[in-house]
Coordinates of C-alpha atoms in Angstrom, one line a residue:
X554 CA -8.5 -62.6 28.1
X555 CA -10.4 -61.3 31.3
X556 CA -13.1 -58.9 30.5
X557 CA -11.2 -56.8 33.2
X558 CA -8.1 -56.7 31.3
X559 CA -10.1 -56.0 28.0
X560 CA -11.5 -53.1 29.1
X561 CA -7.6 -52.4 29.9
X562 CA -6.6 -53.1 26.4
X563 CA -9.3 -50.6 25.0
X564 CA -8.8 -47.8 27.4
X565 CA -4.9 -47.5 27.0
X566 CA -5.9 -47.6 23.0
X567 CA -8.0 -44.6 23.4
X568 CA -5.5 -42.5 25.2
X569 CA -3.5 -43.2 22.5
X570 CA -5.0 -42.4 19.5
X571 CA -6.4 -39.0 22.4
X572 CA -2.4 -38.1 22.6
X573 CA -1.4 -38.4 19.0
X574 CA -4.4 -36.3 18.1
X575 CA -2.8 -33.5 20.8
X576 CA 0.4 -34.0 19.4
X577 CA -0.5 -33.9 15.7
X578 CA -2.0 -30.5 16.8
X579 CA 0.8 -29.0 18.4
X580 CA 3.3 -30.4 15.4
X581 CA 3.2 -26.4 13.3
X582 CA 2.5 -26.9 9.9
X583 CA 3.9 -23.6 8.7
X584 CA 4.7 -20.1 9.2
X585 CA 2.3 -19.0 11.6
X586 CA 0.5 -15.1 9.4
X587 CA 1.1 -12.0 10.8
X588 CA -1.0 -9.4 10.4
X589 CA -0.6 -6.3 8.3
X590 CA 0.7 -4.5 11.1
X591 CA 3.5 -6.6 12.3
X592 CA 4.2 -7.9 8.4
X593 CA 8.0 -7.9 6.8
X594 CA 7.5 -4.4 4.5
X595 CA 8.9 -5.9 1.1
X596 CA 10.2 -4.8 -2.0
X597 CA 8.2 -5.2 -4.8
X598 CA 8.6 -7.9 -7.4
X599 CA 5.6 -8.3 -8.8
X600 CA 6.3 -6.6 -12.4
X601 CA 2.6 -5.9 -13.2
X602 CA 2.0 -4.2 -10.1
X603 CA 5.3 -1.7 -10.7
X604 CA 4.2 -1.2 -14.5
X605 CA 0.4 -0.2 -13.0
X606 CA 2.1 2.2 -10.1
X607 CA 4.9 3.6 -13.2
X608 CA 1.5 3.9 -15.7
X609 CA -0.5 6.0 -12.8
X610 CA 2.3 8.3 -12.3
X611 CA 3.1 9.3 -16.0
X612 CA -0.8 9.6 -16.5
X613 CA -1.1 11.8 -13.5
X614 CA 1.5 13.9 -14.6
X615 CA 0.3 14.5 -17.9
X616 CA -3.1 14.7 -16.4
X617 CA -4.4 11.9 -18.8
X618 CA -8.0 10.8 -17.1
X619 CA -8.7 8.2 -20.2
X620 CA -5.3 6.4 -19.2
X621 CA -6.3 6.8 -15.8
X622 CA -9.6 5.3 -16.1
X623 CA -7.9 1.7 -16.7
X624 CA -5.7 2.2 -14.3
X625 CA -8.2 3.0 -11.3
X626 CA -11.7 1.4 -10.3
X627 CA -13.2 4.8 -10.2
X628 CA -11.5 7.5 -11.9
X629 CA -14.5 9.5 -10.5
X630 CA -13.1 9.2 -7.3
X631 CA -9.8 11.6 -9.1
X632 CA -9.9 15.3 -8.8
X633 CA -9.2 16.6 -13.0
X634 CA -9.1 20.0 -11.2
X635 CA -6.2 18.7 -8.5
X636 CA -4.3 16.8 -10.9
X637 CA -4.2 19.9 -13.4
X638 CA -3.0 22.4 -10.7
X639 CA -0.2 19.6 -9.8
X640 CA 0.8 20.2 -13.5
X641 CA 1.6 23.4 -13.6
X642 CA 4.5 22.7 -10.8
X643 CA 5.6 19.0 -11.5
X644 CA 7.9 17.9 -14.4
X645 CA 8.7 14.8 -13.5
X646 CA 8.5 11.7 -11.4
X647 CA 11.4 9.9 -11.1
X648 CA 13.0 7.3 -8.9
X649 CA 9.7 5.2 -8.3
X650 CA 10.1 2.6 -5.9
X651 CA 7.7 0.1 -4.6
X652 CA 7.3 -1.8 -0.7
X653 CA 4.5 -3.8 -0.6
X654 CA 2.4 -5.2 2.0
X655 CA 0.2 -8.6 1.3
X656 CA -3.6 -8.9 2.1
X657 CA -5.2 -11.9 3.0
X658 CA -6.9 -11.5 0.6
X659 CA -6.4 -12.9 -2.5
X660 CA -4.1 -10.8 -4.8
X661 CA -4.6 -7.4 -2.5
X662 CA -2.2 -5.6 -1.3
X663 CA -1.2 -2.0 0.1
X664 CA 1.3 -0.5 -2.1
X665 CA 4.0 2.2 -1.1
X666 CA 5.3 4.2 -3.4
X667 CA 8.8 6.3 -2.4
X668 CA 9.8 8.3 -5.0
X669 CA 11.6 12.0 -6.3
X670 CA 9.2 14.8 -7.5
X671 CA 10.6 16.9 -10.0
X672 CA 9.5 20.6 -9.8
X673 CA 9.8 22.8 -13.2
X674 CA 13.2 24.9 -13.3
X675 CA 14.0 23.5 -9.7
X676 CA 17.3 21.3 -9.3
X677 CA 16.5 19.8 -5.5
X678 CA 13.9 17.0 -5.9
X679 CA 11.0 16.2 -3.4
X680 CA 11.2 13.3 -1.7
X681 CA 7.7 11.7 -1.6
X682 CA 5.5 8.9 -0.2
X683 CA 2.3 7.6 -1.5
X684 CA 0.4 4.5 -0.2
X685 CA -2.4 3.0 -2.4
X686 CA -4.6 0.0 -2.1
X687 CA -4.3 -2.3 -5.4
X688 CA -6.9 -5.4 -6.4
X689 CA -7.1 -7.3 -8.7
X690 CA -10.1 -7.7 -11.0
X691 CA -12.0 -10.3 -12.4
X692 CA -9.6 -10.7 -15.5
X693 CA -6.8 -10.6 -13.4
X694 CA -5.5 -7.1 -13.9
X695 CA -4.1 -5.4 -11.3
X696 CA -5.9 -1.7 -10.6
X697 CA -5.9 1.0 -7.5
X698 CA -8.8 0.5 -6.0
X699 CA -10.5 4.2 -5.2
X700 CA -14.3 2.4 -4.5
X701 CA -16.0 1.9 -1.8
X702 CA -14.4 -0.6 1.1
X703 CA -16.0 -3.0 2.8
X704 CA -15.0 -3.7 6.7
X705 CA -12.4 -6.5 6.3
X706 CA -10.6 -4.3 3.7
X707 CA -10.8 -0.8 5.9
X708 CA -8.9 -2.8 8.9
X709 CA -6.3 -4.6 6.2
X710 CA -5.4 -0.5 5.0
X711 CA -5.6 0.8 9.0
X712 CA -3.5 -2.5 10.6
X713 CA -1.0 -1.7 7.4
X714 CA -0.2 1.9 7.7
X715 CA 0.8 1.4 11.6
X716 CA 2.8 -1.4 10.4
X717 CA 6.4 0.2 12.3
X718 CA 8.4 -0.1 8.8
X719 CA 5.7 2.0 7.5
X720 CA 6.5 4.4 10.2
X721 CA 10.0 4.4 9.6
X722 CA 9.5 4.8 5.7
X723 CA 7.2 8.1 6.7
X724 CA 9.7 9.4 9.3
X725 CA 12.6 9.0 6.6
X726 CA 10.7 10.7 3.8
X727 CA 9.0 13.6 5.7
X728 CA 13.1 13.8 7.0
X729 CA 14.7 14.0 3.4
X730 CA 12.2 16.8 2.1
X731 CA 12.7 18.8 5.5
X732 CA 16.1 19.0 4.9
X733 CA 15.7 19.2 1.0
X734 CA 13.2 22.6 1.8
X735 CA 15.9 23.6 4.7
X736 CA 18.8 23.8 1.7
X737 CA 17.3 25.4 -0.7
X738 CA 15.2 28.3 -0.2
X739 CA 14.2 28.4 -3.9
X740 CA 12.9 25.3 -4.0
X741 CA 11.4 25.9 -0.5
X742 CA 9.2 29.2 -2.1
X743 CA 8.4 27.1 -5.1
X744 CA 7.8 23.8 -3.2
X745 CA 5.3 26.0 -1.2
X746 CA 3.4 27.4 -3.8
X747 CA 2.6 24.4 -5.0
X748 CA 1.4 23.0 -1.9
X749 CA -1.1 26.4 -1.7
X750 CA -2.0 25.9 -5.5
X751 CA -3.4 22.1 -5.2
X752 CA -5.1 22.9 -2.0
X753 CA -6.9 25.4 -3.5
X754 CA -8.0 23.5 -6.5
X755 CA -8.7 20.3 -4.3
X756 CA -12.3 20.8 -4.9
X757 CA -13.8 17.3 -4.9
X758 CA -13.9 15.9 -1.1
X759 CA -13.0 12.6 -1.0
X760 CA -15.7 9.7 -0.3
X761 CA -16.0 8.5 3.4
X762 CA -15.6 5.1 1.8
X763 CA -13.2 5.1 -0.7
X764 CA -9.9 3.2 -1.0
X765 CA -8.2 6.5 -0.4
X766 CA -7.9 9.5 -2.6
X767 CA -5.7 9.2 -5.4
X768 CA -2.4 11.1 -4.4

């Protein structure tokens, strides 16, 4: 063979083995991730997570800070005082329904929670919309995280609430109790004082850092 048509031989070779390598790159290998933001809102199916979200609410509503304080990463970051006023109005949480949105992280995720308030001695419920950020800790147990959040973990929560099904869920909500406080006028006074009673109690301001104030 002529060292010409050697040198022939070799360089076709490496073009070769140059396009396969392009077109091994280009070949996808999977769903490409979205972001939090543009991320299918999904119902939640993860049991332990719903038990965790049911746990919170019953303990909120019976204002029971030892059950919270396995339920939370810092039940510090809760306001007794808040919660207590809350009581006095609220019988009742009912119709708890979980949409999840999946961190990159491993087993993270922003949790929202659409669900019926139940005021004392009032028929009309309250529709309602919560959003909390839930972890997992080192012996696997899920908990809503209320510490402090570290950069990656702030932009996950911000790129999730503006996530447009979010939007939607917040428009539909804030919609439903609108119309329920435009019906009802008793429910409207009562609805009212309520709102007046917690703010005054909401003593505790909530940490610049924190995974968001419990709600």
């Amino acid at each position: 063979m002529k060292l010409k048509y050697k040198k022939l031989v070799i360089i076709i070779s490496v073009a070769t083995l140059i396009l396969g390598f392009v077109i091994l790159t280009l070949i996808p290998t999977g769903a490409t991730p979205k972001n939090a933001e543009d991320a299918d809102l999904l119902v939640n199916k993860n049991e332990s997570i719903n038990t965790l979200i049911r746990d919170y609410f019953q303990a909120k509503k019976t204002v029971n800070m030892e059950g919270l304080t396995a339920l939370v990463s810092d039940v510090n970051q809760i306001d007794r005082e808040k919660l207590t006023a809350m009581a006095e109005y609220v019988e009742d949480y009912q119709n708890i329904n979980c949409y999840v949105i999946e961190s990159d992280e491993d087993s993270a995720y922003r949790v929202y929670v659409k669900y019926d308030m139940k005021l004392k001695n009032i028929g009309t419920l309250a529709p309602c919309l919560s959003a909390f950020y839930v972890t997992s800790t080192s012996d696997n147990k899920y908990v809503i995280y209320l510490s402090a959040l570290d950069e990656v973990q702030e932009k996950f929560i911000t790129s999730a609430d503006k996530n447009k099904e979010i939007i939607k869920l917040k428009e539909e909500v804030a919609g439903n109790l609108q119309s329920a406080i435009d019906k009802d006028e008793t429910f409207k006074q009562f609805y009212q004082k309520m709102d007046q009673g917690i703010q005054s109690a909401d003593t505790v301001p909530a940490a610049p850092a924190s995974g968001g104030a419990a709600q």
